[in-house]
Short mmCIF file of C-alpha atoms in Angstrom, two decimals:
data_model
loop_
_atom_site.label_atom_id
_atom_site.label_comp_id
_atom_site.label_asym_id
_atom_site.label_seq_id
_atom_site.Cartn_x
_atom_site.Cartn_y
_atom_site.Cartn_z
CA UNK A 150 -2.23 -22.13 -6.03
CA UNK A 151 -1.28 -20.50 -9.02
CA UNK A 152 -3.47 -22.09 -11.64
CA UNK A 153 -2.01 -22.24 -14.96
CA UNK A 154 -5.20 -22.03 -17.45
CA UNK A 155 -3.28 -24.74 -20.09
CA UNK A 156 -4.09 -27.42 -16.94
CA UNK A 157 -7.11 -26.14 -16.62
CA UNK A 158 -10.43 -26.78 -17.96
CA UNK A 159 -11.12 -27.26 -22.05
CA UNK A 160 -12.72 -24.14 -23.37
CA UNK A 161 -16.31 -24.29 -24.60
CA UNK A 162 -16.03 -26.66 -27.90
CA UNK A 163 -17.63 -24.24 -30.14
CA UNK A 164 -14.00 -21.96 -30.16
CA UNK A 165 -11.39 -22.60 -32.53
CA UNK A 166 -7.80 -21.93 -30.82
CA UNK A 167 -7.61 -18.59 -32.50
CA UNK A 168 -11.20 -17.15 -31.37
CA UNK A 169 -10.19 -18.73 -27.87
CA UNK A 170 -6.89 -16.61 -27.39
CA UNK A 171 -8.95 -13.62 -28.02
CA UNK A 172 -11.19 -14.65 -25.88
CA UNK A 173 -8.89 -15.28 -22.99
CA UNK A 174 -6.69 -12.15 -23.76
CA UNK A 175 -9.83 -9.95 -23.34
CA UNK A 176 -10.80 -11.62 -19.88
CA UNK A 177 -7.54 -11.17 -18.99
CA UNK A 178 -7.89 -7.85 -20.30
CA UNK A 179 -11.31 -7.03 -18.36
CA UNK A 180 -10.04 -8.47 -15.26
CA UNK A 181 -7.06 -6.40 -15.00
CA UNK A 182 -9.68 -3.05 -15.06
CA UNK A 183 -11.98 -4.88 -12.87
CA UNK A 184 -9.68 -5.90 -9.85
CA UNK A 185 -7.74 -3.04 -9.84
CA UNK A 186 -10.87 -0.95 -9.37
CA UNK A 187 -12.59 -3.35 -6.93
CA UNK A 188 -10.19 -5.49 -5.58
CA UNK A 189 -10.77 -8.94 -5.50
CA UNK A 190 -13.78 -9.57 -3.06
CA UNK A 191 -15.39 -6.64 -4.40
CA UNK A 192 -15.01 -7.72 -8.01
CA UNK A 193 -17.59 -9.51 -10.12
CA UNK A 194 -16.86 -11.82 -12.78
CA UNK A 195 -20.10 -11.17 -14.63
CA UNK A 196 -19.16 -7.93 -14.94
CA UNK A 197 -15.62 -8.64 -16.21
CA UNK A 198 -17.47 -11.70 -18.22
CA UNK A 199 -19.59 -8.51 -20.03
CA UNK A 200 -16.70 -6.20 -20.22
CA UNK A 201 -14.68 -9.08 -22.16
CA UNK A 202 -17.95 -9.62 -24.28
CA UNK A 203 -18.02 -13.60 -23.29
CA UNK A 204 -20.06 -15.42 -20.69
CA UNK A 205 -19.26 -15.60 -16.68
CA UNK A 206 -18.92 -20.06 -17.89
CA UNK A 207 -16.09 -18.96 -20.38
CA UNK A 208 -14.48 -17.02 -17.81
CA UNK A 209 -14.89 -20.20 -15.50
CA UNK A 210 -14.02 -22.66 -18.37
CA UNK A 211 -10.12 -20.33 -18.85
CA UNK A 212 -9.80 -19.53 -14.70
CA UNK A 213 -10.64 -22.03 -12.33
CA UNK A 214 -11.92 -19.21 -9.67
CA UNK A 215 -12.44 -15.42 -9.33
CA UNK A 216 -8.89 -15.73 -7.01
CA UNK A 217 -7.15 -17.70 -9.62
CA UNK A 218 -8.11 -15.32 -12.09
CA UNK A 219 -6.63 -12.41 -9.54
CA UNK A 220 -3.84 -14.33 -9.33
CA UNK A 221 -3.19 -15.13 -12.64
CA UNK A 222 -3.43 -11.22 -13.73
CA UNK A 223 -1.37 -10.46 -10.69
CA UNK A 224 1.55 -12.52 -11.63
CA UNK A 225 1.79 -11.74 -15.25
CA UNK A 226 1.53 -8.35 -13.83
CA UNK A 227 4.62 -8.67 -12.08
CA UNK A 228 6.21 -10.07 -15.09
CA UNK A 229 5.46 -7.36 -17.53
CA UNK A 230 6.75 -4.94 -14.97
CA UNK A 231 10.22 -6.47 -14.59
CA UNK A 232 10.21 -7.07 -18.37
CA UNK A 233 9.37 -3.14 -18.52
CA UNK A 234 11.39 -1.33 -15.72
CA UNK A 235 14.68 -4.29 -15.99
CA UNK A 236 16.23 -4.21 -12.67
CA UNK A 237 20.34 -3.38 -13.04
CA UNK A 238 22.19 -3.54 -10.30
CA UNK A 239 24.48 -1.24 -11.37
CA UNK A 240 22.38 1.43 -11.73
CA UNK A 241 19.67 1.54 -9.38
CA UNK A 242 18.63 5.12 -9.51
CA UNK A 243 18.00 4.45 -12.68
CA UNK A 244 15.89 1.26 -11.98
CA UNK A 245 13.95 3.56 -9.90
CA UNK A 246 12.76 6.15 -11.99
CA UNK A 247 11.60 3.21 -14.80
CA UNK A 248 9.58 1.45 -11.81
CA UNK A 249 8.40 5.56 -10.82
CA UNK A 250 7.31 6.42 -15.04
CA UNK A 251 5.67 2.89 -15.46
CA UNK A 252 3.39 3.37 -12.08
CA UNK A 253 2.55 7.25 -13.27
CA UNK A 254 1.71 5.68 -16.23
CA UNK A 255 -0.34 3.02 -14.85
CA UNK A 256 -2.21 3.78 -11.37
CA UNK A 257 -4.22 1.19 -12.03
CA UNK A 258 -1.22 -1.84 -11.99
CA UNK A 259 -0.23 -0.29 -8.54
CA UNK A 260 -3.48 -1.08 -7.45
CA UNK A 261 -3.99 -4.11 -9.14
CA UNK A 262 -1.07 -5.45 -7.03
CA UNK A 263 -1.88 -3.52 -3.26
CA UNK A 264 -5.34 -5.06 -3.53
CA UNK A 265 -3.70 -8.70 -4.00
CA UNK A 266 -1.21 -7.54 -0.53
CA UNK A 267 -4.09 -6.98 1.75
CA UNK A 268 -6.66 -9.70 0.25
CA UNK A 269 -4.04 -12.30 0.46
CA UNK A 270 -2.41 -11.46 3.84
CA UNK A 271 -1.66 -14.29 5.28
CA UNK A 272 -2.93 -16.77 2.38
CA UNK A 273 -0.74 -19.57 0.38
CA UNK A 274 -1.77 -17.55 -2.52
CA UNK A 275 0.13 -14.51 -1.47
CA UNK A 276 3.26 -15.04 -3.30
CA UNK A 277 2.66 -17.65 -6.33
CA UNK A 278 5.70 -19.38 -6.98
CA UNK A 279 7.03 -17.46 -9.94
CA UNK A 280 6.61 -14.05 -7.49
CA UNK A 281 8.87 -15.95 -5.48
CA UNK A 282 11.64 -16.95 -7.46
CA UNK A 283 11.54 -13.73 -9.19
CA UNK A 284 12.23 -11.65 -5.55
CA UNK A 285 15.10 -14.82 -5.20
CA UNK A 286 16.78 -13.84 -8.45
CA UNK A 287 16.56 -10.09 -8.45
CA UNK A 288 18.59 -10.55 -4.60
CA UNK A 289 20.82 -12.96 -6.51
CA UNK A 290 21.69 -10.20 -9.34
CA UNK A 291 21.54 -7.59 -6.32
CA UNK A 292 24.55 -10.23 -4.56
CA UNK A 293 26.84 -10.39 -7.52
CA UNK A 294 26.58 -6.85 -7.92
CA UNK A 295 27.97 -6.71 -4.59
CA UNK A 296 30.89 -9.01 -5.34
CA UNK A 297 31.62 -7.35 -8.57
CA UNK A 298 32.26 -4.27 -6.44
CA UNK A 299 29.46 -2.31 -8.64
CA UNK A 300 27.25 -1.82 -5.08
CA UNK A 301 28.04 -1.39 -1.08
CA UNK A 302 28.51 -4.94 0.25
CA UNK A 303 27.84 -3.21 3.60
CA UNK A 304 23.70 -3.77 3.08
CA UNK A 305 21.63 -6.68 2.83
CA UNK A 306 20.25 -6.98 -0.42
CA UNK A 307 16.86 -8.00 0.77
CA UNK A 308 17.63 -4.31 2.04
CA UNK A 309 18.31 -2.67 -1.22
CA UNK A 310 15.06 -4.55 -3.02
CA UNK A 311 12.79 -3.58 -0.82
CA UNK A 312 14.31 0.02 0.10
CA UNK A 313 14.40 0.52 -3.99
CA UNK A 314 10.73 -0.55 -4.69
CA UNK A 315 9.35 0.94 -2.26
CA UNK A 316 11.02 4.63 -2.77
CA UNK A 317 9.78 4.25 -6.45
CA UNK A 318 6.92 3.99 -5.79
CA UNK A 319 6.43 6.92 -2.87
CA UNK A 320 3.71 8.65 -5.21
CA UNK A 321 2.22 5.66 -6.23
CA UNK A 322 1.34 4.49 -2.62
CA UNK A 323 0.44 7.37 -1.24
CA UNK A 324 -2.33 9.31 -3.37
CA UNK A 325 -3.16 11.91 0.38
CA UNK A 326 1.01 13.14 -0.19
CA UNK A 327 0.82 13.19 -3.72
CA UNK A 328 -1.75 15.75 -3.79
CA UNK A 329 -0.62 17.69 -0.83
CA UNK A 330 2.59 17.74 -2.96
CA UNK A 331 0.19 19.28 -5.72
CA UNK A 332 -1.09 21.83 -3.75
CA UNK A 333 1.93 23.37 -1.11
CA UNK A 334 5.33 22.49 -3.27
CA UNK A 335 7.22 24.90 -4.42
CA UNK A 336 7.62 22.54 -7.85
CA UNK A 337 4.55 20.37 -8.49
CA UNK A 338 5.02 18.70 -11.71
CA UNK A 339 5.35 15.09 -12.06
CA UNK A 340 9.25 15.57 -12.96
CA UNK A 341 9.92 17.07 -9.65
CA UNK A 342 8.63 14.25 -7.63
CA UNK A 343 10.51 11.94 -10.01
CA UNK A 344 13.66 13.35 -9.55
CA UNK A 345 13.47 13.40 -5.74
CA UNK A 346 12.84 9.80 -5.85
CA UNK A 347 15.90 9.07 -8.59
CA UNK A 348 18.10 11.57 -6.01
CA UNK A 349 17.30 9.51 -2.86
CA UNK A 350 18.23 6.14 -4.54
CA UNK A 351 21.41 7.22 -5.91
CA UNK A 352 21.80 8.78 -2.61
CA UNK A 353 21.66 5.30 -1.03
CA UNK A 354 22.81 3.35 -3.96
CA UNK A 355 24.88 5.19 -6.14
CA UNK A 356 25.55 4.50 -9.47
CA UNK A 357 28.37 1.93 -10.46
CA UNK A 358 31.26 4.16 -11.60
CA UNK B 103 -17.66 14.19 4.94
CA UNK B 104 -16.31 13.98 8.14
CA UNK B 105 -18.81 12.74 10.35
CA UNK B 106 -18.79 14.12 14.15
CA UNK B 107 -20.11 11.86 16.08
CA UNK B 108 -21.43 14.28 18.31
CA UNK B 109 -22.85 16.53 15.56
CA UNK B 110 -25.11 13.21 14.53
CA UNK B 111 -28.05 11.09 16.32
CA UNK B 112 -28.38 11.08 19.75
CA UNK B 113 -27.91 7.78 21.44
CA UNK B 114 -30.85 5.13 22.31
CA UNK B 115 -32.41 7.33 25.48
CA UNK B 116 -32.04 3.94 27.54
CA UNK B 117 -27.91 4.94 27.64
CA UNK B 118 -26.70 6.87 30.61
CA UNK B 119 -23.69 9.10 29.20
CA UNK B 120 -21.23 6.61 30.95
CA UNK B 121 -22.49 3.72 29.46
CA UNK B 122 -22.86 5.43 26.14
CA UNK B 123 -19.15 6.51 25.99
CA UNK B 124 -18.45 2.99 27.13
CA UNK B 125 -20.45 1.29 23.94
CA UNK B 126 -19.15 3.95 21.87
CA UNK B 127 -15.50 2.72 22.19
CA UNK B 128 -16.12 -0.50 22.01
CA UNK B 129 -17.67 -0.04 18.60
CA UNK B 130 -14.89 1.89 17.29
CA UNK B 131 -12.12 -1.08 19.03
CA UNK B 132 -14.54 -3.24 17.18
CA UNK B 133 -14.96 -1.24 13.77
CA UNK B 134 -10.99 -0.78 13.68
CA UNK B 135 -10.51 -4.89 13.97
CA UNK B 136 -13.39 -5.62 11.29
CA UNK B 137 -11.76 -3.22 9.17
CA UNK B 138 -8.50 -4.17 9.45
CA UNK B 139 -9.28 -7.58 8.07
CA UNK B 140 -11.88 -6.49 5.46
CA UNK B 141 -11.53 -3.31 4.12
CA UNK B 142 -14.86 -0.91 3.77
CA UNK B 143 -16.54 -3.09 1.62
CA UNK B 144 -15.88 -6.29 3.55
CA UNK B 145 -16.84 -4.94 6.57
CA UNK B 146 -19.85 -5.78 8.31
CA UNK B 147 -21.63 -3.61 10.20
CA UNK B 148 -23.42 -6.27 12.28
CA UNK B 149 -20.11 -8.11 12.85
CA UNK B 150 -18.87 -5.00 14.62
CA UNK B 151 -22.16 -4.72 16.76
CA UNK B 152 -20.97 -8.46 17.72
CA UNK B 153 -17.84 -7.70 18.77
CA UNK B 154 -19.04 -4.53 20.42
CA UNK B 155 -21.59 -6.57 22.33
CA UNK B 156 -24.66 -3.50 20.74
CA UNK B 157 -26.80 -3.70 18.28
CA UNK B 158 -26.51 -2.63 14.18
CA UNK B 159 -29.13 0.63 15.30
CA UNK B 160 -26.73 1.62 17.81
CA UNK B 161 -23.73 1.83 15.78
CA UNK B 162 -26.06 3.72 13.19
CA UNK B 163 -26.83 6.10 15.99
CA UNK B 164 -22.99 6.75 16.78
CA UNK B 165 -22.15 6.68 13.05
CA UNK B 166 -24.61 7.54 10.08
CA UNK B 167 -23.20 4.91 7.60
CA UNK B 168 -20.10 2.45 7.75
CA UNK B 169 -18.27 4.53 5.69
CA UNK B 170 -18.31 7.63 8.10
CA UNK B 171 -17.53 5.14 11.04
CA UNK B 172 -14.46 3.85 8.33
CA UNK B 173 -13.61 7.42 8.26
CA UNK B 174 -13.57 8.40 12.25
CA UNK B 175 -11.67 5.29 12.88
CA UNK B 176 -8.71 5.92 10.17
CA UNK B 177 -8.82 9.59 11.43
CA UNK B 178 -8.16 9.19 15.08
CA UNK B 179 -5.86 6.42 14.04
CA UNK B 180 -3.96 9.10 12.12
CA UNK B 181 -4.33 11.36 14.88
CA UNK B 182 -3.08 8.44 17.27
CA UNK B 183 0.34 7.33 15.60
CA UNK B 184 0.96 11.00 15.20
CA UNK B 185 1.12 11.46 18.87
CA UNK B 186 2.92 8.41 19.56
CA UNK B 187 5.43 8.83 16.75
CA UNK B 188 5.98 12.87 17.13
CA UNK B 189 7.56 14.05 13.56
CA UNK B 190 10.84 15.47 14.72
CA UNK B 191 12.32 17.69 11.33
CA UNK B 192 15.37 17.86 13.43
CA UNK B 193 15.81 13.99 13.96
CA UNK B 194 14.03 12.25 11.05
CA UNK B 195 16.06 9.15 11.37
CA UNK B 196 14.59 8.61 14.88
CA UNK B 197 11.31 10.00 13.39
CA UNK B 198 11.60 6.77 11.16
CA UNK B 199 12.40 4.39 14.07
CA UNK B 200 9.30 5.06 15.99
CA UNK B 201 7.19 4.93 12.74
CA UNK B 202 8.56 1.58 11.58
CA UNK B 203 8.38 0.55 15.79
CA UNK B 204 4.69 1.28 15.83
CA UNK B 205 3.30 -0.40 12.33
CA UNK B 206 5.64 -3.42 13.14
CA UNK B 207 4.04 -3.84 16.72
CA UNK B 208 0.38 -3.37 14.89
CA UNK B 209 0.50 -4.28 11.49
CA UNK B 210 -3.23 -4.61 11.52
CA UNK B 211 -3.16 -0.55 11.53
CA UNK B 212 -0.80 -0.32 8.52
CA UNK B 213 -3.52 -2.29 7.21
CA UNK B 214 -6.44 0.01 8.06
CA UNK B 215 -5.56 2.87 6.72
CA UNK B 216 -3.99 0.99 2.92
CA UNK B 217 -7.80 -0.10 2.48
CA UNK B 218 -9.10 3.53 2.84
CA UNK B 219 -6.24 4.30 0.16
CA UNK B 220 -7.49 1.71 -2.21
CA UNK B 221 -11.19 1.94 -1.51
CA UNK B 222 -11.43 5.70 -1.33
CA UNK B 223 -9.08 6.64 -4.17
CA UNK B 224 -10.73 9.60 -6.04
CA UNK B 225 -13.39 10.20 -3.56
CA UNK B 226 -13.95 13.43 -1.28
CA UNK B 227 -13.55 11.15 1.92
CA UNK B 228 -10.33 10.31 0.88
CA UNK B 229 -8.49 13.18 2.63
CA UNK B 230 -10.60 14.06 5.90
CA UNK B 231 -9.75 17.80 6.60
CA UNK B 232 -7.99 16.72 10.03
CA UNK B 233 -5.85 14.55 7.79
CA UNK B 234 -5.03 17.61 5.32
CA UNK B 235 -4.78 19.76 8.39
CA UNK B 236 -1.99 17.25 9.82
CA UNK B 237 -0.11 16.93 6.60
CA UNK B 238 -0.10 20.96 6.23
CA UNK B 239 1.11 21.01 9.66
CA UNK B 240 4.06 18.59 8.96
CA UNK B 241 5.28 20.52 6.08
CA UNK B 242 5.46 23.50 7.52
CA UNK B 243 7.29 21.90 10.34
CA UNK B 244 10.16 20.74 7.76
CA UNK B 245 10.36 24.25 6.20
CA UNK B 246 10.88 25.86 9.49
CA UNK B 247 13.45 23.44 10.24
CA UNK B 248 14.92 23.79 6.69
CA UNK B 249 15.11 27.75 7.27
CA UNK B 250 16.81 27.00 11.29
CA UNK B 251 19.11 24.62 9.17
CA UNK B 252 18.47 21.80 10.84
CA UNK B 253 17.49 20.08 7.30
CA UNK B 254 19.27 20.36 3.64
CA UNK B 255 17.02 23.14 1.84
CA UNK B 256 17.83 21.57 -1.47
CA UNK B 257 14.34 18.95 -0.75
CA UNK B 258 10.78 20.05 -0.92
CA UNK B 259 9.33 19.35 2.46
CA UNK B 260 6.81 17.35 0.30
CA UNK B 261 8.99 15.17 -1.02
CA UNK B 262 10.63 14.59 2.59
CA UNK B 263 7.60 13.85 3.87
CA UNK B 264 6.94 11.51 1.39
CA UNK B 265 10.10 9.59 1.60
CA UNK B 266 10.28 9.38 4.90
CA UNK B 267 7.01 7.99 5.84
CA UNK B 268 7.45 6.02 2.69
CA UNK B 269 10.97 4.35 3.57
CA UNK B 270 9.38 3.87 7.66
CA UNK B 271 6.65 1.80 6.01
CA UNK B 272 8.79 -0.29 3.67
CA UNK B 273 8.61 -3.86 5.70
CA UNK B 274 5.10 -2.97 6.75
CA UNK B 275 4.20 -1.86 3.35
CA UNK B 276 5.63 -4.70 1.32
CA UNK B 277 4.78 -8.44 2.44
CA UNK B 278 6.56 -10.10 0.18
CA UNK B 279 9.74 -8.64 0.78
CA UNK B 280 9.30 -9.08 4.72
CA UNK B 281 8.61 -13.26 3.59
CA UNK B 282 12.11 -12.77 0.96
CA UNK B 283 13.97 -10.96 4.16
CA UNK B 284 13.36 -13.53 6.60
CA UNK B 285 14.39 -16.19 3.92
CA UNK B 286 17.35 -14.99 2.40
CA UNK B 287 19.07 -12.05 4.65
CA UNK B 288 22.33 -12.70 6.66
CA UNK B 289 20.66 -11.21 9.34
CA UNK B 290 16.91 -11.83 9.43
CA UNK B 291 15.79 -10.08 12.58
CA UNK B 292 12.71 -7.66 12.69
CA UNK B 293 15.93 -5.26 14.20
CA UNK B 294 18.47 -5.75 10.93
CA UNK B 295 15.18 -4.33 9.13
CA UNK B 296 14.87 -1.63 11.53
CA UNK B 297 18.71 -0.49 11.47
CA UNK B 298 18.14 -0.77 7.39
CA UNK B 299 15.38 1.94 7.23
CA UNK B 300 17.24 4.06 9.97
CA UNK B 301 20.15 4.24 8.20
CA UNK B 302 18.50 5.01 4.71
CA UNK B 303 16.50 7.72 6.31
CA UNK B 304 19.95 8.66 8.30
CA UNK B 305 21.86 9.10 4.77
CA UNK B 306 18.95 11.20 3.08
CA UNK B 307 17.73 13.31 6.20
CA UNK B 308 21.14 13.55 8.72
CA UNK B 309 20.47 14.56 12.06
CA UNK B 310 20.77 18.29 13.02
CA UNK B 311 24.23 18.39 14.51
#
């Protein structure tokens, strides 16, 4: 289900390899702005076809399917992310506020992705297999951590992963708090709500001493 | 931009006020599955006439457009797990139980209201004023409880708020995870999850002695 565009079809002869990258970097580019906004029934791929200045066949020709595309974005998504934020188990609160600066940065990815949760409910194509084995890892770093002594043995790391990502990203997911935040608390900046998120992980998951 | 029902079109004359309230609920037990599954722009308006056994021009008569019917629905729903859940500043943990309780018996209304986060974003509808009221109501319920010290004063009652509805939400919330959790944990029961959040919640937000 997750459609590598190398198997795929040839792109249109006239494109040298060079003119093709660009070509496929700037759908991939398009799409990202496109799904995130729309999701990925309500996306159109002539639109991200006109936005990536090629033709809805190219973007065919690279990505088998509008869904294939999603996924494809999706994934390398969630690869740039954990490139970017670099889980350490040994210091999760710190973890935490990379994952909270890159989503402040970046609405859009946090979409991106919670479009993909709901679309997909339910679907094979709702973890592709590198999502997979990247959760499998991260639980396997999260383990050894455990045995090293460097975090509480007492929780499940399937626990910790999913009670870390999802505190990091309290703002992202939930624009109606967020601005209540910006209207009744006593500090509204961006830093404030960053450091209560940093606080409640270390809270849980102190830092290795 | 929210829509009263009562405030809009009267009802087909043909309805006695019985059978009217009758059809009414069944469009809005048949608007919440649609949108459940679809999302606002998925939805279809004549697929919830269906299901509600009514026509299209009778849920236009209830509800001007499908986004104010979107809007009622994820309002009382608000309104609804509100009641059943009862925000307790003086026993968040348990607070957390009955939120994670109610989204794990109906997912499907997790999923209702994520759509209106995704598809609203950045549109007036995407705080109704009964939602804002609720929210302002809740805060001022954790300051009161901070000042009876029942709850650590060093937290904004925003960012309480946030985590707590945030860490109550993190199986329903997070798909993936839930898939990862039932593969890898020593304990993969829907209650190891529960005790997981409970506990986080227990270690950030105590119980009032």
């Amino acid at each position: 289900m997750f459609d590598s565009p190398d198997s795929g079809r040839i792109p249109a002869p006239a494109a040298t390899p060079d003119s093709s990258d660009t070509t496929r970097e700037r759908i991939l580019t398009a799409a990202m702005e496109e799904f995130a906004l729309h999701g990925i029934a309500g996306a159109r791929v002539d639109r991200i076809a006109k936005l990536a200045r090629t033709s809805k066949e190219r973007v065919y020709a690279y990505f088998r399917s509008k869904e294939a595309l999603y996924t494809y974005v999706a994934t390398r998504e969630l690869s740039v992310i954990a490139e970017a934020t670099q889980i350490d188990p040994s210091d999760l609160p710190g973890y935490a506020g990379r994952l909270f600066d890159y989503f402040t940065a970046r609405p859009d990815h946090h979409r991106l992705l919670a479009w993909g949760r709901l679309e997909l409910a339910d679907t094979e194509a709702a973890d592709s297999d590198p999502t997979r084995a990247a959760i499998t890892r991260k639980l396997t770093q999260l383990r050894q951590a455990q045995q090293a002594g460097q975090l509480d043995p007492a929780w499940d790391p399937a626990d910790i992963l999913a009670l870390v990502n999802q505190i990091a990203t309290t703002w992202a997911a939930q624009p109606e708090l967020t601005r209540a935040a910006t209207e009744h608390a006593a500090d509204s900046t961006t830093a404030a709500r960053r450091t209560a998120v940093v606080t409640a992980v270390e809270q849980l998951f102190p830092r290795a001493p």
